[in-house]
PDB file of C-alpha atoms in Angstrom:
ATOM      1  CA  UNK A   1      81.489  89.362 111.556  1.00 82.00           C
ATOM      2  CA  UNK A   2      80.306  92.526 109.337  1.00 85.00           C
ATOM      3  CA  UNK A   3      80.218  90.854 106.765  1.00 92.00           C
ATOM      4  CA  UNK A   4      82.891  92.074 105.094  1.00 96.00           C
ATOM      5  CA  UNK A   5      86.451  90.671 104.596  1.00 96.00           C
ATOM      6  CA  UNK A   6      89.606  91.842 103.376  1.00 97.00           C
ATOM      7  CA  UNK A   7      93.627  90.663 102.818  1.00 97.00           C
ATOM      8  CA  UNK A   8      96.142  89.971 103.630  1.00 97.00           C
ATOM      9  CA  UNK A   9      95.538  90.915 107.350  1.00 96.00           C
ATOM     10  CA  UNK A  10      99.532  91.485 107.696  1.00 96.00           C
ATOM     11  CA  UNK A  11     101.964  92.611 105.020  1.00 97.00           C
ATOM     12  CA  UNK A  12     105.621  92.887 105.807  1.00 97.00           C
ATOM     13  CA  UNK A  13     107.429  94.833 102.955  1.00 97.00           C
ATOM     14  CA  UNK A  14     110.241  96.542 102.228  1.00 97.00           C
ATOM     15  CA  UNK A  15     110.570 100.289 101.398  1.00 97.00           C
ATOM     16  CA  UNK A  16     110.376 101.086  97.875  1.00 97.00           C
ATOM     17  CA  UNK A  17     107.812  98.264  96.834  1.00 97.00           C
ATOM     18  CA  UNK A  18     104.538  98.173  95.800  1.00 98.00           C
ATOM     19  CA  UNK A  19     101.548  96.587  97.520  1.00 98.00           C
ATOM     20  CA  UNK A  20      97.676  95.665  96.869  1.00 98.00           C
ATOM     21  CA  UNK A  21      95.105  94.827  99.813  1.00 98.00           C
ATOM     22  CA  UNK A  22      92.215  93.596  99.134  1.00 98.00           C
ATOM     23  CA  UNK A  23      88.212  94.342 100.352  1.00 98.00           C
ATOM     24  CA  UNK A  24      85.109  92.370  99.715  1.00 98.00           C
ATOM     25  CA  UNK A  25      82.044  94.408 101.344  1.00 96.00           C
ATOM     26  CA  UNK A  26      79.246  93.000 102.428  1.00 94.00           C
ATOM     27  CA  UNK A  27      76.449  91.272 100.659  1.00 93.00           C
ATOM     28  CA  UNK A  28      74.489  93.681  98.663  1.00 89.00           C
ATOM     29  CA  UNK A  29      76.529  96.607  99.664  1.00 92.00           C
ATOM     30  CA  UNK A  30      77.781  99.135  96.677  1.00 91.00           C
ATOM     31  CA  UNK A  31      79.759 102.322  97.870  1.00 92.00           C
ATOM     32  CA  UNK A  32      83.347 100.937 100.265  1.00 95.00           C
ATOM     33  CA  UNK A  33      85.427 103.469 102.462  1.00 94.00           C
ATOM     34  CA  UNK A  34      89.123 103.113 102.930  1.00 96.00           C
ATOM     35  CA  UNK A  35      90.650 104.570 105.541  1.00 96.00           C
ATOM     36  CA  UNK A  36      93.580 104.410 106.767  1.00 96.00           C
ATOM     37  CA  UNK A  37      94.923 104.128 110.845  1.00 93.00           C
ATOM     38  CA  UNK A  38      97.891 104.869 112.045  1.00 89.00           C
ATOM     39  CA  UNK A  39      99.133 106.002 116.459  1.00 80.00           C
ATOM     40  CA  UNK A  40      99.901 109.727 114.512  1.00 77.00           C
ATOM     41  CA  UNK A  41      97.055 110.726 112.411  1.00 75.00           C
ATOM     42  CA  UNK A  42      94.149 108.591 113.700  1.00 84.00           C
ATOM     43  CA  UNK A  43      91.606 107.125 111.179  1.00 90.00           C
ATOM     44  CA  UNK A  44      92.112 108.983 108.374  1.00 92.00           C
ATOM     45  CA  UNK A  45      89.613 108.594 105.095  1.00 92.00           C
ATOM     46  CA  UNK A  46      91.428 108.155 101.865  1.00 95.00           C
ATOM     47  CA  UNK A  47      88.641 107.371  99.540  1.00 95.00           C
ATOM     48  CA  UNK A  48      85.224 106.068  98.461  1.00 93.00           C
ATOM     49  CA  UNK A  49      83.940 104.332  95.694  1.00 93.00           C
ATOM     50  CA  UNK A  50      80.043 103.462  95.134  1.00 91.00           C
ATOM     51  CA  UNK A  51      79.505 101.106  92.206  1.00 91.00           C
ATOM     52  CA  UNK A  52      82.515 101.062  90.032  1.00 93.00           C
ATOM     53  CA  UNK A  53      83.114 105.058  90.288  1.00 93.00           C
ATOM     54  CA  UNK A  54      84.941 107.028  91.932  1.00 93.00           C
ATOM     55  CA  UNK A  55      82.773 109.190  94.696  1.00 90.00           C
ATOM     56  CA  UNK A  56      84.887 111.092  97.019  1.00 89.00           C
ATOM     57  CA  UNK A  57      88.527 111.255  97.835  1.00 92.00           C
ATOM     58  CA  UNK A  58      89.918 111.902 101.173  1.00 90.00           C
ATOM     59  CA  UNK A  59      94.003 112.339 102.097  1.00 84.00           C
ATOM     60  CA  UNK A  60      95.161 110.165  99.461  1.00 93.00           C
ATOM     61  CA  UNK A  61      98.468 110.340  98.419  1.00 94.00           C
ATOM     62  CA  UNK A  62      99.428 110.110  94.884  1.00 95.00           C
ATOM     63  CA  UNK A  63     101.481 107.320  95.156  1.00 97.00           C
ATOM     64  CA  UNK A  64      98.271 105.210  96.691  1.00 97.00           C
ATOM     65  CA  UNK A  65      95.567 104.723  94.195  1.00 97.00           C
ATOM     66  CA  UNK A  66      92.165 102.368  94.308  1.00 97.00           C
ATOM     67  CA  UNK A  67      89.195 100.205  91.841  1.00 97.00           C
ATOM     68  CA  UNK A  68      86.427  98.468  93.025  1.00 97.00           C
ATOM     69  CA  UNK A  69      85.889  95.722  90.135  1.00 97.00           C
ATOM     70  CA  UNK A  70      82.012  95.109  89.048  1.00 96.00           C
ATOM     71  CA  UNK A  71      81.674  92.463  91.977  1.00 95.00           C
ATOM     72  CA  UNK A  72      82.041  95.345  93.769  1.00 95.00           C
ATOM     73  CA  UNK A  73      85.265  94.358  94.919  1.00 97.00           C
ATOM     74  CA  UNK A  74      88.065  97.234  96.032  1.00 98.00           C
ATOM     75  CA  UNK A  75      91.660  96.838  95.521  1.00 98.00           C
ATOM     76  CA  UNK A  76      93.837  99.739  97.279  1.00 98.00           C
ATOM     77  CA  UNK A  77      97.058  99.937  95.686  1.00 98.00           C
ATOM     78  CA  UNK A  78     100.253 101.283  97.214  1.00 98.00           C
ATOM     79  CA  UNK A  79     103.241 102.209  95.766  1.00 97.00           C
ATOM     80  CA  UNK A  80     106.591 103.312  96.107  1.00 97.00           C
ATOM     81  CA  UNK A  81     106.290 102.795 100.051  1.00 97.00           C
ATOM     82  CA  UNK A  82     107.850 105.066 102.465  1.00 97.00           C
ATOM     83  CA  UNK A  83     108.261 103.651 106.294  1.00 96.00           C
ATOM     84  CA  UNK A  84     105.397 105.846 107.109  1.00 94.00           C
ATOM     85  CA  UNK A  85     103.169 104.295 104.842  1.00 96.00           C
ATOM     86  CA  UNK A  86     102.808 101.436 107.992  1.00 96.00           C
ATOM     87  CA  UNK A  87      99.595 101.137 109.129  1.00 96.00           C
ATOM     88  CA  UNK A  88      96.404  99.798 109.360  1.00 95.00           C
ATOM     89  CA  UNK A  89      94.258  99.852 106.327  1.00 97.00           C
ATOM     90  CA  UNK A  90      90.860  99.358 107.068  1.00 96.00           C
ATOM     91  CA  UNK A  91      88.229  98.634 104.469  1.00 97.00           C
ATOM     92  CA  UNK A  92      84.176  99.490 105.180  1.00 95.00           C
ATOM     93  CA  UNK A  93      80.776  99.371 103.343  1.00 94.00           C
ATOM     94  CA  UNK A  94      77.611 100.975 102.852  1.00 89.00           C
ATOM     95  CA  UNK A  95      74.484 100.261 101.826  1.00 79.00           C
ATOM     96  CA  UNK A  96      72.027 102.171  99.987  1.00 70.00           C
ATOM     97  CA  UNK A  97      69.971 104.473 101.535  1.00 60.00           C
ATOM     98  CA  UNK A  98      71.135 103.223 105.354  1.00 57.00           C
ATOM     99  CA  UNK A  99      71.690 105.563 108.283  1.00 62.00           C
ATOM    100  CA  UNK A 100      75.144 106.006 107.242  1.00 74.00           C
ATOM    101  CA  UNK A 101      76.558 103.985 109.263  1.00 84.00           C
ATOM    102  CA  UNK A 102      79.948 102.226 107.905  1.00 89.00           C
ATOM    103  CA  UNK A 103      80.616  97.986 108.613  1.00 92.00           C
ATOM    104  CA  UNK A 104      84.334  97.623 108.767  1.00 94.00           C
ATOM    105  CA  UNK A 105      86.576  94.698 108.131  1.00 95.00           C
ATOM    106  CA  UNK A 106      89.438  94.030 110.555  1.00 94.00           C
ATOM    107  CA  UNK A 107      91.705  95.827 108.789  1.00 95.00           C
ATOM    108  CA  UNK A 108      95.093  95.049 106.569  1.00 97.00           C
ATOM    109  CA  UNK A 109      97.941  95.484 108.701  1.00 96.00           C
ATOM    110  CA  UNK A 110     101.124  96.729 107.160  1.00 97.00           C
ATOM    111  CA  UNK A 111     105.067  97.155 108.257  1.00 97.00           C
ATOM    112  CA  UNK A 112     106.877  98.637 105.940  1.00 97.00           C
ATOM    113  CA  UNK A 113     110.891  98.500 107.243  1.00 95.00           C
TER     114      UNK A 113
ATOM    115  CA  UNK B   1      85.552 121.838 106.857  1.00 82.00           C
ATOM    116  CA  UNK B   2      83.533 118.451 109.598  1.00 87.00           C
ATOM    117  CA  UNK B   3      85.827 118.031 112.230  1.00 92.00           C
ATOM    118  CA  UNK B   4      85.072 115.876 115.635  1.00 95.00           C
ATOM    119  CA  UNK B   5      87.117 117.168 118.759  1.00 95.00           C
ATOM    120  CA  UNK B   6      87.592 114.105 121.678  1.00 95.00           C
ATOM    121  CA  UNK B   7      88.958 114.169 124.886  1.00 88.00           C
ATOM    122  CA  UNK B   8      92.272 112.863 125.086  1.00 84.00           C
ATOM    123  CA  UNK B   9      92.592 109.446 126.268  1.00 86.00           C
ATOM    124  CA  UNK B  10      94.045 107.924 127.820  1.00 94.00           C
ATOM    125  CA  UNK B  11      91.253 106.935 129.978  1.00 96.00           C
ATOM    126  CA  UNK B  12      91.830 104.911 133.330  1.00 97.00           C
ATOM    127  CA  UNK B  13      89.123 103.635 135.313  1.00 97.00           C
ATOM    128  CA  UNK B  14      87.889 101.274 138.161  1.00 97.00           C
ATOM    129  CA  UNK B  15      85.300  98.921 137.404  1.00 97.00           C
ATOM    130  CA  UNK B  16      81.463 100.128 138.302  1.00 96.00           C
ATOM    131  CA  UNK B  17      83.085 103.576 137.885  1.00 97.00           C
ATOM    132  CA  UNK B  18      80.828 105.993 135.680  1.00 97.00           C
ATOM    133  CA  UNK B  19      81.999 107.058 132.572  1.00 97.00           C
ATOM    134  CA  UNK B  20      82.398 109.788 130.287  1.00 97.00           C
ATOM    135  CA  UNK B  21      84.020 110.491 126.766  1.00 97.00           C
ATOM    136  CA  UNK B  22      82.909 113.899 125.882  1.00 97.00           C
ATOM    137  CA  UNK B  23      82.873 114.529 122.253  1.00 97.00           C
ATOM    138  CA  UNK B  24      82.448 118.052 120.305  1.00 97.00           C
ATOM    139  CA  UNK B  25      81.880 118.121 116.620  1.00 96.00           C
ATOM    140  CA  UNK B  26      81.925 120.853 113.785  1.00 94.00           C
ATOM    141  CA  UNK B  27      79.574 121.172 110.794  1.00 90.00           C
ATOM    142  CA  UNK B  28      77.975 122.399 108.043  1.00 84.00           C
ATOM    143  CA  UNK B  29      73.681 121.332 107.862  1.00 80.00           C
ATOM    144  CA  UNK B  30      72.746 117.976 110.404  1.00 82.00           C
ATOM    145  CA  UNK B  31      75.247 115.060 110.206  1.00 89.00           C
ATOM    146  CA  UNK B  32      74.180 111.529 112.026  1.00 90.00           C
ATOM    147  CA  UNK B  33      76.485 111.151 114.813  1.00 94.00           C
ATOM    148  CA  UNK B  34      78.024 107.920 115.831  1.00 95.00           C
ATOM    149  CA  UNK B  35      80.099 106.050 117.760  1.00 97.00           C
ATOM    150  CA  UNK B  36      82.092 103.080 117.198  1.00 96.00           C
ATOM    151  CA  UNK B  37      84.555 100.802 119.803  1.00 96.00           C
ATOM    152  CA  UNK B  38      87.006  99.171 118.865  1.00 94.00           C
ATOM    153  CA  UNK B  39      88.298  96.281 120.539  1.00 93.00           C
ATOM    154  CA  UNK B  40      92.575  95.403 120.386  1.00 88.00           C
ATOM    155  CA  UNK B  41      92.993  93.271 117.257  1.00 84.00           C
ATOM    156  CA  UNK B  42      90.073  94.309 115.577  1.00 87.00           C
ATOM    157  CA  UNK B  43      87.998  96.504 113.657  1.00 90.00           C
ATOM    158  CA  UNK B  44      85.923  99.124 114.123  1.00 93.00           C
ATOM    159  CA  UNK B  45      81.935  98.544 115.460  1.00 93.00           C
ATOM    160  CA  UNK B  46      78.742 100.378 115.725  1.00 93.00           C
ATOM    161  CA  UNK B  47      78.405 100.313 119.026  1.00 96.00           C
ATOM    162  CA  UNK B  48      75.093 103.465 118.929  1.00 96.00           C
ATOM    163  CA  UNK B  49      74.224 106.455 116.835  1.00 93.00           C
ATOM    164  CA  UNK B  50      71.643 109.367 117.193  1.00 93.00           C
ATOM    165  CA  UNK B  51      70.124 111.474 113.214  1.00 89.00           C
ATOM    166  CA  UNK B  52      69.049 114.175 114.815  1.00 89.00           C
ATOM    167  CA  UNK B  53      68.920 116.943 117.397  1.00 92.00           C
ATOM    168  CA  UNK B  54      67.720 115.712 120.625  1.00 94.00           C
ATOM    169  CA  UNK B  55      68.325 111.989 119.484  1.00 94.00           C
ATOM    170  CA  UNK B  56      69.326 109.681 122.170  1.00 97.00           C
ATOM    171  CA  UNK B  57      71.448 106.335 121.110  1.00 96.00           C
ATOM    172  CA  UNK B  58      72.045 103.443 123.099  1.00 97.00           C
ATOM    173  CA  UNK B  59      73.638 100.174 123.504  1.00 96.00           C
ATOM    174  CA  UNK B  60      75.216  98.251 126.014  1.00 95.00           C
ATOM    175  CA  UNK B  61      74.400 100.563 128.468  1.00 97.00           C
ATOM    176  CA  UNK B  62      76.066 103.649 126.956  1.00 98.00           C
ATOM    177  CA  UNK B  63      74.460 106.394 125.587  1.00 98.00           C
ATOM    178  CA  UNK B  64      74.600 109.513 124.073  1.00 98.00           C
ATOM    179  CA  UNK B  65      72.245 112.765 122.733  1.00 98.00           C
ATOM    180  CA  UNK B  66      72.727 114.978 120.050  1.00 96.00           C
ATOM    181  CA  UNK B  67      72.964 118.509 121.482  1.00 96.00           C
ATOM    182  CA  UNK B  68      72.962 120.772 118.566  1.00 93.00           C
ATOM    183  CA  UNK B  69      73.176 123.353 120.871  1.00 94.00           C
ATOM    184  CA  UNK B  70      76.393 122.755 122.313  1.00 95.00           C
ATOM    185  CA  UNK B  71      77.096 120.821 118.695  1.00 95.00           C
ATOM    186  CA  UNK B  72      78.116 118.295 121.731  1.00 97.00           C
ATOM    187  CA  UNK B  73      77.788 114.132 121.856  1.00 97.00           C
ATOM    188  CA  UNK B  74      78.626 112.546 124.878  1.00 98.00           C
ATOM    189  CA  UNK B  75      78.958 108.936 125.736  1.00 98.00           C
ATOM    190  CA  UNK B  76      77.926 107.520 129.370  1.00 98.00           C
ATOM    191  CA  UNK B  77      77.679 104.726 130.925  1.00 98.00           C
ATOM    192  CA  UNK B  78      76.713 104.090 134.212  1.00 97.00           C
ATOM    193  CA  UNK B  79      79.058 101.816 135.237  1.00 96.00           C
ATOM    194  CA  UNK B  80      81.647 100.233 133.406  1.00 97.00           C
ATOM    195  CA  UNK B  81      83.163  96.585 133.466  1.00 97.00           C
ATOM    196  CA  UNK B  82      86.517  95.569 132.182  1.00 96.00           C
ATOM    197  CA  UNK B  83      85.337  94.263 129.381  1.00 96.00           C
ATOM    198  CA  UNK B  84      84.384  97.248 127.998  1.00 97.00           C
ATOM    199  CA  UNK B  85      88.570  98.987 127.705  1.00 97.00           C
ATOM    200  CA  UNK B  86      88.919  99.316 124.200  1.00 96.00           C
ATOM    201  CA  UNK B  87      89.190 102.438 122.009  1.00 95.00           C
ATOM    202  CA  UNK B  88      86.005 104.642 121.933  1.00 97.00           C
ATOM    203  CA  UNK B  89      85.966 106.805 118.129  1.00 96.00           C
ATOM    204  CA  UNK B  90      83.786 109.760 117.986  1.00 97.00           C
ATOM    205  CA  UNK B  91      81.994 109.898 114.030  1.00 95.00           C
ATOM    206  CA  UNK B  92      79.992 112.280 111.860  1.00 92.00           C
ATOM    207  CA  UNK B  93      78.139 111.417 108.823  1.00 88.00           C
ATOM    208  CA  UNK B  94      79.006 114.631 105.705  1.00 73.00           C
ATOM    209  CA  UNK B  95      75.187 113.694 105.113  1.00 60.00           C
ATOM    210  CA  UNK B  96      74.797 116.760 103.341  1.00 49.00           C
ATOM    211  CA  UNK B  97      77.500 115.635 100.914  1.00 49.00           C
ATOM    212  CA  UNK B  98      75.062 113.222  99.725  1.00 52.00           C
ATOM    213  CA  UNK B  99      78.609 110.716 100.177  1.00 62.00           C
ATOM    214  CA  UNK B 100      78.179 108.699 102.868  1.00 74.00           C
ATOM    215  CA  UNK B 101      81.855 108.804 104.622  1.00 84.00           C
ATOM    216  CA  UNK B 102      82.622 109.442 107.821  1.00 89.00           C
ATOM    217  CA  UNK B 103      84.425 112.182 109.541  1.00 90.00           C
ATOM    218  CA  UNK B 104      86.293 110.203 112.802  1.00 93.00           C
ATOM    219  CA  UNK B 105      87.815 111.278 116.111  1.00 94.00           C
ATOM    220  CA  UNK B 106      91.244 111.118 116.633  1.00 93.00           C
ATOM    221  CA  UNK B 107      89.937 108.479 119.740  1.00 94.00           C
ATOM    222  CA  UNK B 108      89.834 107.659 123.827  1.00 95.00           C
ATOM    223  CA  UNK B 109      90.721 104.947 125.373  1.00 95.00           C
ATOM    224  CA  UNK B 110      89.923 103.520 127.765  1.00 97.00           C
ATOM    225  CA  UNK B 111      91.158 101.065 130.774  1.00 96.00           C
ATOM    226  CA  UNK B 112      88.623  99.166 133.128  1.00 97.00           C
ATOM    227  CA  UNK B 113      90.354  97.446 135.902  1.00 96.00           C
ATOM    228  CA  UNK B 114      88.720  95.437 138.361  1.00 94.00           C
TER     229      UNK B 114
END
């Protein structure tokens, strides 16, 4: 158990809809990262938050947005969903001053029909 | 930009065979290097890491040495078991940019047959 909790584990929805994925980092970790894992793209970095502020942005679509709340949990919002958004979405956290290791949750599997 | 390249899989081995999964990287500065493992239906777990040149990371019989001269971090194990069947990811940290994010290779699937 990494200590990172993601909900929901599975989600099935239709094209055009909007979903929210939730992540609770390990206790004390200030950084949260979101990654998308798909068969054709591998593991793609989406976005990072540190203590409530956006720190780095990767290949995140404009239809996607994220935020980190004062209690440090994070949400990834995916809107106007397309078939190609079907993927496994991972959240990870890390501690300040660590050696760069990320701790991953078990992922949220999104299926868009 | 920074990138990681892994050998394509799947890699299929018999139990007790020797394993090598190649990983090379392109990076500015001096990144830390990692191997993560993903078992079926689970998230990624850190397998081992190395933070500077010539460091050797090791865990559960797996080893990898940080080779700056060849920009490589190949994963090896002397005798694989069926339980090692998983997807293995090589990654580097963009430490110099201070974001802490990891850049991953595309992953290599290992299947070990009894």
